[in-house]
Coordinates of C-alpha atoms in Angstrom, one line a residue:
X1 CA -14.6 -35.2 -5.2
X2 CA -14.1 -31.7 -6.7
X3 CA -17.6 -29.4 -8.2
X4 CA -17.7 -28.8 -11.9
X5 CA -20.0 -25.1 -12.4
X6 CA -19.6 -22.1 -10.1
X7 CA -18.2 -21.5 -6.5
X8 CA -19.2 -24.7 -4.1
X9 CA -20.7 -24.1 -0.9
X10 CA -17.3 -24.6 0.4
X11 CA -16.2 -21.7 -1.5
X12 CA -15.8 -20.4 2.8
X13 CA -13.9 -23.5 3.6
X14 CA -10.6 -23.0 4.9
X15 CA -7.3 -22.5 3.7
X16 CA -6.1 -25.8 4.8
X17 CA -8.6 -27.8 2.6
X18 CA -7.8 -25.7 0.1
X19 CA -4.3 -26.5 0.7
X20 CA -5.2 -30.4 0.7
X21 CA -7.3 -30.3 -2.9
X22 CA -4.1 -28.0 -4.8
X23 CA -3.3 -24.6 -5.6
X24 CA -5.4 -22.5 -7.8
X25 CA -5.2 -18.9 -8.9
X26 CA -8.5 -17.6 -9.9
X27 CA -9.5 -15.0 -13.2
X28 CA -11.3 -13.0 -10.6
X29 CA -8.3 -12.1 -8.9
X30 CA -7.8 -9.3 -11.2
X31 CA -11.5 -7.8 -10.7
X32 CA -10.4 -7.7 -6.8
X33 CA -7.1 -5.7 -7.7
X34 CA -8.8 -3.5 -9.8
X35 CA -11.5 -2.2 -7.2
X36 CA -9.1 -2.5 -4.6
X37 CA -6.5 0.3 -7.1
X38 CA -9.8 2.5 -8.1
X39 CA -10.7 2.7 -4.4
X40 CA -7.5 3.8 -3.4
X41 CA -6.6 6.2 -6.1
X42 CA -10.5 7.7 -5.5
X43 CA -9.4 7.9 -1.7
X44 CA -6.3 10.0 -2.2
X45 CA -7.8 12.4 -4.9
X46 CA -10.6 13.5 -1.8
X47 CA -7.0 13.1 0.0
X48 CA -5.3 16.5 -1.5
X49 CA -8.1 17.7 -3.7
X50 CA -8.4 21.0 -1.5
X51 CA -4.6 21.8 -1.1
X52 CA -4.2 22.7 -5.3
X53 CA -7.1 25.2 -4.8
X54 CA -7.0 26.5 -1.2
X55 CA -6.6 29.9 -1.7
X56 CA -10.1 30.0 -4.0
X57 CA -11.9 27.4 -1.4
X58 CA -11.0 29.7 1.4
X59 CA -12.3 32.9 -0.3
X60 CA -15.4 31.0 -1.4
X61 CA -16.6 29.6 2.1
X62 CA -14.8 32.5 4.2
X63 CA -12.5 30.1 5.5
X64 CA -8.8 30.6 6.9
X65 CA -5.6 28.8 5.7
X66 CA -5.1 27.0 8.8
X67 CA -8.7 25.5 8.3
X68 CA -8.2 24.1 4.6
X69 CA -5.1 22.7 6.1
X70 CA -6.5 21.1 7.8
X71 CA -8.7 19.2 5.3
X72 CA -5.6 17.1 4.4
X73 CA -4.1 16.7 8.3
X74 CA -7.0 15.1 9.3
X75 CA -6.0 12.3 7.4
X76 CA -2.7 11.9 9.0
X77 CA -3.8 12.5 12.7
X78 CA -6.8 10.0 12.1
X79 CA -5.0 7.1 10.8
X80 CA -3.1 7.0 13.7
X81 CA -5.4 5.6 15.9
X82 CA -8.2 3.8 13.3
X83 CA -4.8 2.2 11.4
X84 CA -4.8 -0.2 14.7
X85 CA -8.6 -1.2 14.3
X86 CA -7.9 -1.5 10.0
X87 CA -5.4 -4.6 11.2
X88 CA -7.7 -6.0 13.0
X89 CA -10.6 -5.8 10.6
X90 CA -8.1 -7.3 7.7
X91 CA -6.7 -10.0 9.2
X92 CA -10.0 -11.1 11.4
X93 CA -13.4 -9.9 9.6
X94 CA -12.0 -10.5 6.0
X95 CA -10.6 -8.6 2.9
X96 CA -13.9 -8.4 1.7
X97 CA -15.8 -6.9 3.9
X98 CA -12.9 -4.0 5.2
X99 CA -13.0 -3.6 1.2
X100 CA -16.9 -2.9 1.1
X101 CA -16.6 -1.1 4.3
X102 CA -14.1 1.4 3.0
X103 CA -15.8 1.9 -0.2
X104 CA -18.7 3.0 1.8
X105 CA -17.0 5.0 4.2
X106 CA -15.4 6.7 1.6
X107 CA -18.6 7.7 -1.2
X108 CA -20.3 8.5 2.0
X109 CA -17.2 10.9 2.8
X110 CA -17.4 12.8 -1.0
X111 CA -21.0 13.4 -0.7
X112 CA -20.6 14.9 2.3
X113 CA -18.4 17.5 0.9
X114 CA -20.3 18.2 -2.1
X115 CA -23.2 19.5 0.6
X116 CA -21.9 22.9 1.2
X117 CA -21.8 23.6 -2.1
X118 CA -25.6 23.5 -2.0
X119 CA -27.9 24.8 -0.1
X120 CA -27.9 22.4 2.7
X121 CA -24.6 23.5 3.9
X122 CA -24.1 26.7 3.9
X123 CA -24.3 27.7 7.6
X124 CA -21.1 25.6 8.1
X125 CA -19.3 24.4 5.4
X126 CA -16.1 23.7 7.5
X127 CA -18.5 21.2 9.5
X128 CA -19.4 19.6 6.6
X129 CA -16.0 19.8 4.8
X130 CA -14.4 18.4 7.8
X131 CA -17.0 15.6 8.7
X132 CA -16.6 14.4 5.0
X133 CA -13.0 14.4 4.9
X134 CA -12.9 12.4 8.7
X135 CA -14.8 9.0 6.8
X136 CA -12.2 9.4 3.8
X137 CA -9.8 9.4 6.3
X138 CA -11.6 6.4 7.9
X139 CA -11.6 4.5 4.7
X140 CA -7.8 5.4 4.1
X141 CA -5.9 2.9 6.8
X142 CA -8.9 0.4 4.9
X143 CA -7.5 0.8 1.3
X144 CA -3.7 1.2 2.2
X145 CA -3.2 -1.9 4.3
X146 CA -5.2 -4.1 1.5
X147 CA -2.5 -5.0 -1.4
X148 CA -0.3 -6.7 0.8
X149 CA -3.2 -8.8 2.1
X150 CA -5.0 -9.5 -1.6
X151 CA -1.2 -10.6 -2.8
X152 CA -0.7 -12.8 -0.5
X153 CA -4.1 -14.8 -0.3
X154 CA -5.2 -14.3 -4.2
X155 CA -1.9 -14.2 -6.4
X156 CA 0.5 -17.6 -6.7
X157 CA 4.4 -16.4 -6.0
X158 CA 5.2 -15.3 -9.1
X159 CA 2.8 -12.2 -9.4
X160 CA 2.4 -11.0 -5.5
X161 CA 5.3 -8.1 -6.2
X162 CA 3.4 -6.8 -9.0
X163 CA 0.1 -7.4 -7.5
X164 CA 1.0 -5.8 -4.8
X165 CA 2.7 -3.1 -6.5
X166 CA -0.2 -1.8 -8.6
X167 CA -2.4 -1.7 -5.5
X168 CA -0.1 0.4 -3.6
X169 CA 0.9 2.9 -6.3
X170 CA -2.5 3.1 -7.2
X171 CA -2.7 5.5 -4.1
X172 CA -0.1 8.1 -5.2
X173 CA -1.9 7.9 -8.3
X174 CA -4.6 9.6 -7.0
X175 CA -2.4 12.3 -5.6
X176 CA -1.4 13.1 -9.1
X177 CA -4.9 13.1 -10.3
X178 CA -6.0 15.4 -7.4
X179 CA -2.7 18.0 -8.1
X180 CA -3.7 18.3 -12.0
X181 CA -7.1 18.0 -11.7
X182 CA -8.5 20.0 -9.3
X183 CA -6.8 23.4 -10.6
X184 CA -8.2 22.6 -14.1
X185 CA -11.6 22.4 -12.8
X186 CA -11.8 25.6 -10.4
X187 CA -11.1 28.3 -12.3
X188 CA -13.1 30.4 -10.6
X189 CA -15.0 29.8 -8.1
X190 CA -18.3 28.5 -9.9
X191 CA -15.7 25.2 -10.5
X192 CA -16.2 24.3 -6.9
X193 CA -19.1 22.5 -7.2
X194 CA -17.7 21.0 -10.6
X195 CA -15.0 19.4 -8.6
X196 CA -16.7 18.1 -5.5
X197 CA -18.9 16.6 -8.0
X198 CA -16.2 15.2 -10.2
X199 CA -15.1 13.3 -7.3
X200 CA -18.4 11.8 -6.2
X201 CA -18.2 9.8 -9.5
X202 CA -15.1 7.4 -9.0
X203 CA -16.2 7.2 -5.3
X204 CA -19.4 5.8 -6.4
X205 CA -18.5 3.6 -8.9
X206 CA -15.8 2.2 -6.3
X207 CA -18.2 1.9 -3.9
X208 CA -20.4 0.0 -6.6
X209 CA -18.1 -2.6 -7.7
X210 CA -17.0 -3.5 -4.4
X211 CA -20.4 -4.0 -3.5
X212 CA -21.0 -6.5 -6.0
X213 CA -18.4 -8.1 -7.5
X214 CA -16.3 -8.9 -4.7
X215 CA -17.9 -11.9 -3.2
X216 CA -15.4 -13.7 -0.6
X217 CA -12.4 -12.5 1.3
X218 CA -10.1 -15.5 0.1
X219 CA -10.4 -17.9 -2.9
X220 CA -11.6 -21.7 -2.2
X221 CA -8.5 -22.7 -3.4
X222 CA -5.4 -21.2 -2.2
X223 CA -2.9 -20.0 -4.9
X224 CA 0.2 -20.7 -2.8
X225 CA 1.5 -22.5 0.4
X226 CA 1.6 -19.1 1.7
X227 CA -1.6 -18.3 0.7
X228 CA -2.9 -21.4 2.4
X229 CA -1.3 -20.7 5.5
X230 CA -2.2 -17.0 6.1
X231 CA -3.0 -15.1 9.1
X232 CA -2.2 -18.1 11.2
X233 CA -1.3 -15.9 14.5
X234 CA -4.5 -14.4 16.3
X235 CA -4.1 -10.2 16.4
X236 CA -2.8 -9.9 18.9
X237 CA 0.1 -12.2 19.4
X238 CA 0.8 -11.2 16.3
X239 CA 1.4 -7.9 17.5
X240 CA 3.7 -9.6 20.0
X241 CA 5.4 -11.5 17.4
X242 CA 6.1 -8.0 15.2
X243 CA 7.3 -6.2 18.9
X244 CA 10.1 -9.4 19.2
X245 CA 11.4 -9.4 15.6
X246 CA 14.6 -7.7 15.1
X247 CA 14.4 -7.3 11.4
X248 CA 11.0 -6.2 11.4
X249 CA 11.4 -3.5 13.8
X250 CA 14.5 -2.9 12.2
X251 CA 12.7 -2.3 8.5
X252 CA 9.2 -0.6 10.4
X253 CA 11.7 2.4 11.4
X254 CA 14.0 2.7 8.6
X255 CA 10.8 2.9 6.0
X256 CA 8.6 4.8 8.3
X257 CA 11.1 7.6 8.5
X258 CA 11.2 7.1 4.9
X259 CA 7.7 7.7 4.7
X260 CA 7.8 10.5 7.0
X261 CA 10.1 12.3 4.6
X262 CA 8.3 12.0 1.8
X263 CA 5.4 12.8 3.2
X264 CA 7.0 16.1 4.4
X265 CA 8.9 16.7 1.0
X266 CA 5.3 16.7 -0.8
X267 CA 3.7 18.9 1.8
X268 CA 7.1 21.4 2.2
X269 CA 8.0 21.6 -1.4
X270 CA 5.9 24.8 -2.4
X271 CA 7.1 26.3 0.7
X272 CA 10.9 25.8 0.2
X273 CA 11.4 26.5 -3.2
X274 CA 9.0 29.8 -3.1
X275 CA 11.8 31.6 -1.4
X276 CA 14.0 31.5 -4.2
X277 CA 11.7 32.2 -7.0
X278 CA 10.3 29.6 -8.3
X279 CA 6.6 29.3 -9.8
X280 CA 3.7 27.6 -8.2
X281 CA 3.6 26.1 -11.6
X282 CA 7.2 24.5 -11.6
X283 CA 6.5 23.2 -7.9
X284 CA 3.2 21.2 -9.4
X285 CA 5.7 20.0 -12.1
X286 CA 8.4 18.9 -10.1
X287 CA 5.2 17.3 -7.2
X288 CA 4.0 15.6 -10.6
X289 CA 7.7 14.4 -11.8
X290 CA 8.0 13.0 -8.6
X291 CA 4.9 10.7 -8.4
X292 CA 5.3 9.4 -12.2
X293 CA 8.6 8.5 -11.8
X294 CA 8.1 6.8 -9.1
X295 CA 4.9 4.9 -10.3
X296 CA 7.2 3.6 -13.6
X297 CA 10.1 3.0 -10.7
X298 CA 7.6 1.0 -8.8
X299 CA 6.6 -1.2 -12.2
X300 CA 10.2 -2.6 -13.0
X301 CA 10.9 -3.1 -9.8
X302 CA 7.7 -5.4 -9.0
X303 CA 8.6 -7.3 -12.0
X304 CA 12.0 -7.4 -11.3
X305 CA 11.3 -8.9 -7.8
X306 CA 8.6 -10.5 -8.7
X307 CA 11.6 -13.0 -10.6
X308 CA 14.1 -12.7 -8.6
X309 CA 12.7 -12.4 -5.1
X310 CA 15.9 -10.0 -4.4
X311 CA 13.6 -8.1 -1.9
X312 CA 16.3 -7.2 0.5
X313 CA 18.9 -6.1 -1.8
X314 CA 16.2 -4.3 -3.8
X315 CA 15.4 -2.2 -1.0
X316 CA 18.9 -1.5 0.4
X317 CA 20.7 -0.1 -3.2
X318 CA 16.6 1.8 -3.3
X319 CA 17.5 3.1 -0.4
X320 CA 21.0 4.4 -0.9
X321 CA 20.3 5.8 -3.9
X322 CA 17.2 7.7 -2.7
X323 CA 19.7 9.5 0.5
X324 CA 21.8 11.0 -2.6
X325 CA 19.3 12.4 -4.2
X326 CA 17.8 13.8 -0.8
X327 CA 21.6 14.9 0.1
X328 CA 21.3 16.6 -3.7
X329 CA 18.1 18.2 -3.2
X330 CA 18.8 19.7 0.4
X331 CA 21.9 21.7 -1.8
X332 CA 20.1 22.3 -4.9
X333 CA 17.0 23.7 -3.5
X334 CA 18.9 26.4 -1.9
X335 CA 20.2 27.6 -5.4
X336 CA 18.7 30.3 -7.6
X337 CA 17.3 29.5 -11.5
X338 CA 18.2 25.6 -11.2
X339 CA 15.6 24.8 -12.9
X340 CA 16.7 21.7 -15.1
X341 CA 18.4 20.2 -12.0
X342 CA 15.4 20.7 -9.6
X343 CA 13.3 19.0 -12.2
X344 CA 15.7 16.1 -12.5
X345 CA 16.1 15.4 -8.9
X346 CA 12.6 15.2 -8.3
X347 CA 12.5 12.6 -10.9
X348 CA 15.2 10.8 -9.5
X349 CA 14.1 11.5 -5.8
X350 CA 10.2 10.0 -7.3
X351 CA 11.7 7.1 -9.0
X352 CA 14.2 5.6 -6.6
X353 CA 12.2 6.2 -3.6
X354 CA 8.4 5.4 -4.4
X355 CA 10.1 2.2 -6.2
X356 CA 10.8 0.4 -2.9
X357 CA 7.2 0.4 -1.2
X358 CA 5.5 -2.2 -2.7
X359 CA 8.9 -3.6 -2.3
X360 CA 8.9 -3.1 1.1
X361 CA 5.4 -3.9 1.9
X362 CA 6.4 -7.3 0.4
X363 CA 9.6 -7.8 2.4
X364 CA 7.5 -6.9 5.9
X365 CA 5.2 -9.8 5.1
X366 CA 8.4 -12.2 4.2
X367 CA 10.4 -11.1 7.1
X368 CA 6.9 -11.5 9.6
X369 CA 5.1 -14.3 8.4
X370 CA 3.6 -16.7 10.1
X371 CA 1.6 -13.0 11.3
X372 CA -0.9 -11.6 9.2
X373 CA -0.3 -9.9 6.3
X374 CA -2.6 -6.7 7.3
X375 CA -1.0 -6.7 11.0
X376 CA 2.3 -6.9 8.7
X377 CA 1.9 -3.8 6.4
X378 CA -0.1 -1.8 8.8
X379 CA 2.1 -1.6 11.5
X380 CA 4.5 -0.2 9.1
X381 CA 1.9 2.5 7.9
X382 CA 0.8 3.5 11.3
X383 CA 4.6 4.3 12.5
X384 CA 5.0 5.4 9.5
X385 CA 2.5 8.3 9.6
X386 CA 3.4 8.8 13.4
X387 CA 7.1 9.4 12.1
X388 CA 6.0 11.4 9.5
X389 CA 4.0 13.8 11.8
X390 CA 7.7 14.0 13.9
X391 CA 9.4 15.0 11.3
X392 CA 7.0 17.7 9.5
X393 CA 7.2 19.4 12.8
X394 CA 10.4 19.2 13.4
X395 CA 11.2 20.3 10.0
X396 CA 9.1 23.4 10.2
X397 CA 10.1 24.5 13.9
X398 CA 14.0 24.7 12.9
X399 CA 12.7 27.8 10.2
X400 CA 13.5 31.7 10.7
X401 CA 12.1 34.1 9.2
X402 CA 14.4 36.2 7.3
X403 CA 14.2 39.4 4.9
X404 CA 11.8 38.9 1.9
X405 CA 14.7 39.0 -1.2
X406 CA 13.3 40.9 -4.3
X407 CA 13.0 36.9 -6.3
X408 CA 10.9 35.5 -3.7
X409 CA 7.6 34.3 -5.1
X410 CA 6.0 33.4 -1.6
X411 CA 2.5 34.7 -1.4
X412 CA 1.2 34.9 2.1
X413 CA 2.6 38.4 2.6
X414 CA 5.3 37.5 5.1
X415 CA 8.9 37.2 5.5
X416 CA 9.9 33.8 3.8
X417 CA 11.3 31.2 5.9
X418 CA 15.1 30.3 5.6
X419 CA 15.2 26.3 4.6
X420 CA 18.8 25.7 4.7
X421 CA 18.8 23.7 8.3
X422 CA 15.8 22.0 8.1
X423 CA 16.8 20.0 4.7
X424 CA 20.2 19.6 5.8
X425 CA 18.3 17.6 8.5
X426 CA 16.0 16.0 5.8
X427 CA 18.8 14.2 4.2
X428 CA 21.1 13.7 7.4
X429 CA 17.6 12.0 8.4
X430 CA 17.7 9.9 4.9
X431 CA 21.2 9.1 5.0
X432 CA 21.1 7.6 9.0
X433 CA 17.8 5.6 7.9
X434 CA 19.5 4.1 5.0
X435 CA 23.1 3.0 6.9
X436 CA 20.8 1.4 9.5
X437 CA 18.9 -0.9 7.1
X438 CA 21.7 -1.9 5.1
X439 CA 23.7 -2.4 8.4
X440 CA 21.3 -4.5 10.5
X441 CA 18.6 -5.4 8.4
X442 CA 19.2 -9.4 8.1
X443 CA 16.2 -11.6 7.4
X444 CA 15.4 -15.2 6.0
X445 CA 12.0 -15.6 3.9
X446 CA 10.1 -17.1 5.7
X447 CA 7.3 -17.2 3.6
X448 CA 9.3 -18.6 0.9
X449 CA 11.0 -20.6 3.2
X450 CA 7.4 -22.0 4.3
X451 CA 6.4 -22.2 0.4
X452 CA 9.6 -24.6 -0.3
X453 CA 8.8 -27.3 1.6
X454 CA 5.2 -28.3 -0.3
X455 CA 4.2 -28.3 -3.6
X456 CA 5.0 -25.0 -5.7
X457 CA 1.8 -23.2 -6.2
X458 CA 0.1 -23.1 -9.9
X459 CA 1.3 -20.5 -12.7
X460 CA -2.9 -20.0 -13.8
X461 CA -6.0 -21.3 -14.4
X462 CA -4.9 -22.9 -17.7
X463 CA -3.4 -26.0 -15.9
X464 CA -6.4 -26.9 -14.0
X465 CA -9.2 -28.9 -16.3
X466 CA -12.1 -26.8 -17.7
X467 CA -14.9 -25.0 -15.1
X468 CA -13.2 -27.5 -11.9
X469 CA -11.0 -27.2 -8.7
X470 CA -8.9 -30.6 -9.4
X471 CA -5.3 -29.7 -8.8
X472 CA -2.4 -29.8 -11.7
X473 CA -0.2 -32.9 -12.5
X474 CA 3.2 -33.0 -10.3
X475 CA 5.9 -31.3 -11.9
X476 CA 8.1 -33.7 -10.6
X477 CA 6.2 -37.3 -10.6
X478 CA 9.4 -39.2 -10.5
X479 CA 10.3 -37.8 -7.2
X480 CA 11.7 -40.2 -4.8
X481 CA 9.0 -40.6 -2.9
X482 CA 9.2 -40.4 1.1
X483 CA 8.4 -43.2 3.5
X484 CA 4.3 -43.0 4.4
X485 CA 3.8 -41.9 8.1
X486 CA 2.7 -43.7 10.7
X487 CA -0.9 -43.3 12.2
X488 CA 0.4 -42.5 15.4
X489 CA 2.4 -39.8 13.7
X490 CA -0.7 -38.0 12.6
X491 CA -2.4 -38.4 15.8
X492 CA -2.7 -34.7 17.6
X493 CA -1.8 -33.2 14.6
X494 CA -4.5 -30.3 13.3
X495 CA -5.0 -27.6 10.7
X496 CA -1.9 -26.8 8.3
X497 CA 0.1 -29.4 10.2
X498 CA -1.9 -32.1 9.6
X499 CA -2.7 -31.2 5.9
X500 CA 1.1 -30.9 5.5
X501 CA 1.6 -34.5 6.4
X502 CA -1.4 -36.0 4.6
X503 CA 0.4 -34.6 1.4
X504 CA 3.2 -36.4 2.0
X505 CA 1.6 -39.1 2.8
X506 CA -0.9 -38.9 -0.7
X507 CA 2.6 -38.6 -2.4
X508 CA 3.7 -41.8 -1.6
X509 CA 0.2 -43.2 -2.5
X510 CA -0.2 -41.2 -5.6
X511 CA 2.8 -39.7 -7.3
X512 CA 0.8 -37.7 -9.4
X513 CA -0.8 -35.9 -6.8
X514 CA -4.6 -37.3 -7.4
X515 CA -3.8 -38.5 -10.9
X516 CA -4.5 -42.0 -11.9
X517 CA -4.8 -43.4 -15.0
X518 CA -7.0 -41.3 -16.9
X519 CA -9.0 -39.5 -14.9
X520 CA -10.0 -41.9 -12.3
X521 CA -9.3 -42.0 -8.6
X522 CA -9.7 -37.8 -8.3
X523 CA -9.4 -36.8 -4.5

C-alpha cells in the first residue's frame, strides 16, 4: 500500500520497485532543474569573468597577460582529468551529492578569488586567483555532466529534451552575462572588488538552494521505464561498452570536434577580427549574438525533438548548416567593413551550432543505453575539451606576423597575425566532422525501444490521486492480455527483468493495472 502523505521511507527504494508501482513525474523536478541551471550559469560567469577586463586586472595586480589568460585556460586543463572522476561520482554516488559538491566547490572558489582585493591576499594575488579558478574548474565537470542525468531520472520522456536543453543552455547564458556584466562593473580599477563580490552572490545562492532544497538523487517512483533502468551498468563496464559502441564513438568524435571549433571561435574571435579594423565593442556584440541566438535555437529545437523524437535528423541537419556558416565566416572575416554580414553570420553560427548541443547529449544517452547518463554525456564533454585544446593549438600555430595595416585595431603592441590559413582550416574541419556524422552515424534509439515494451510514462502528477503514489489507470485496459508466466519462468530473474515479468503478469490478473472496482485491491 502506498503512503498518502509526504515522501515514504521507501524514497530511497530502488528504481525497479518504483517501476513495479507505476510511473510518476514529481513537481519538485523543476526545483532540481532550477538549482542546477543557476549553478551552471554561475559557474560559467566565474569562468570568463576576468577575460573581458583582462587589461585592467593585469594592471591593478601587476600581472602579465599570460597569467590572466591562464585564469580561463585552467578550466580547460582541469576538466580533462577531473571529468572521469565526475562521471563516476554522478553514476555511482548520485546526482544530488554531485550537485551539492559542485555547488560548494563553486562557492568556495568564488570567495577565494575575491581575497586578493582585500588585505588578506595582496602578497600573492595570482595564487588566490588561480586557486579559486581551480576550485570552480573542478565544479564545472560536475555541473556540465548533470543535465542529461537529471532529465533521464526525473523527467518523463516527453520533457527530457526540453529539460536537458534548459540545463545545458544555462552555461552559455552565464558566458553571455560575464561578457556584459564584467565590463559594466569594472569601469576603473576601483570596480574590481565590486565585480568579484557580485559574482559571489549567485554562487552562494546556488550553494544554499542545493544544500537545503535537494533531498534525493532519484525520485521515489521513476517517471519512465528508461528512468527505472537508469545506470544499469557498472562504471568501468559502462566505459568499456561506450568505447565498443561504434555509433557512440562516431558521435563523440564529431560532436567533440564541434565543441573544439566553438571553443576556438569564442577564444580567438577578437584576435581574428581586430586585424581588419573591427572594434572590441563590435567583437563583443558578435559574441553576444552568437550565444543569444544559440540559446534561442536550442529552445526551439529542444521542443521539436521532444515532440517528434527526430534526434538523428535534427543533429545531422544542424551540423550541415553549421558547416556552411563556418565556411562563410572563414571568408568574410578576412574582409574589411563587413559588419552587418559578420553580425548575421555569428548569429546563424550560434543558431545552428549551439542548438544541437542538448540534442547531442540526449542522442548520446539514447545510443548508449543502458550505460549511465553521466558516463554517456560526460565522456563526450571530456573528449570535446581535449579536441578543443588540439584545435586551438593547431589554429594558433599556423598564424604568422605581417606588417600592421593602417586599419588594424589590435592593442597588443605587436604586428597583427594573419589568420587566413587558420580560418580555412577551421572551416575544413567543420565540413569534415559534418560529413563523417552524416555518412557514418546510424543508431537505434535504445532507451525509447526499452520504454516501448513497458507501460508509457505518465504525463504529470495530475493523473495520480492527490498525495498518493498510486499509478494511473492503464491507457488501454482493453488490450489483449498476454498469457500468465509460469512460476518456473520467474525463477532466476532479479532486478529490472523480474519487474518486467511481474508487470506483464499483473496485466492479465488486473487489466486496469492496480485498480479494481472503486478503489479496492490496489497494489
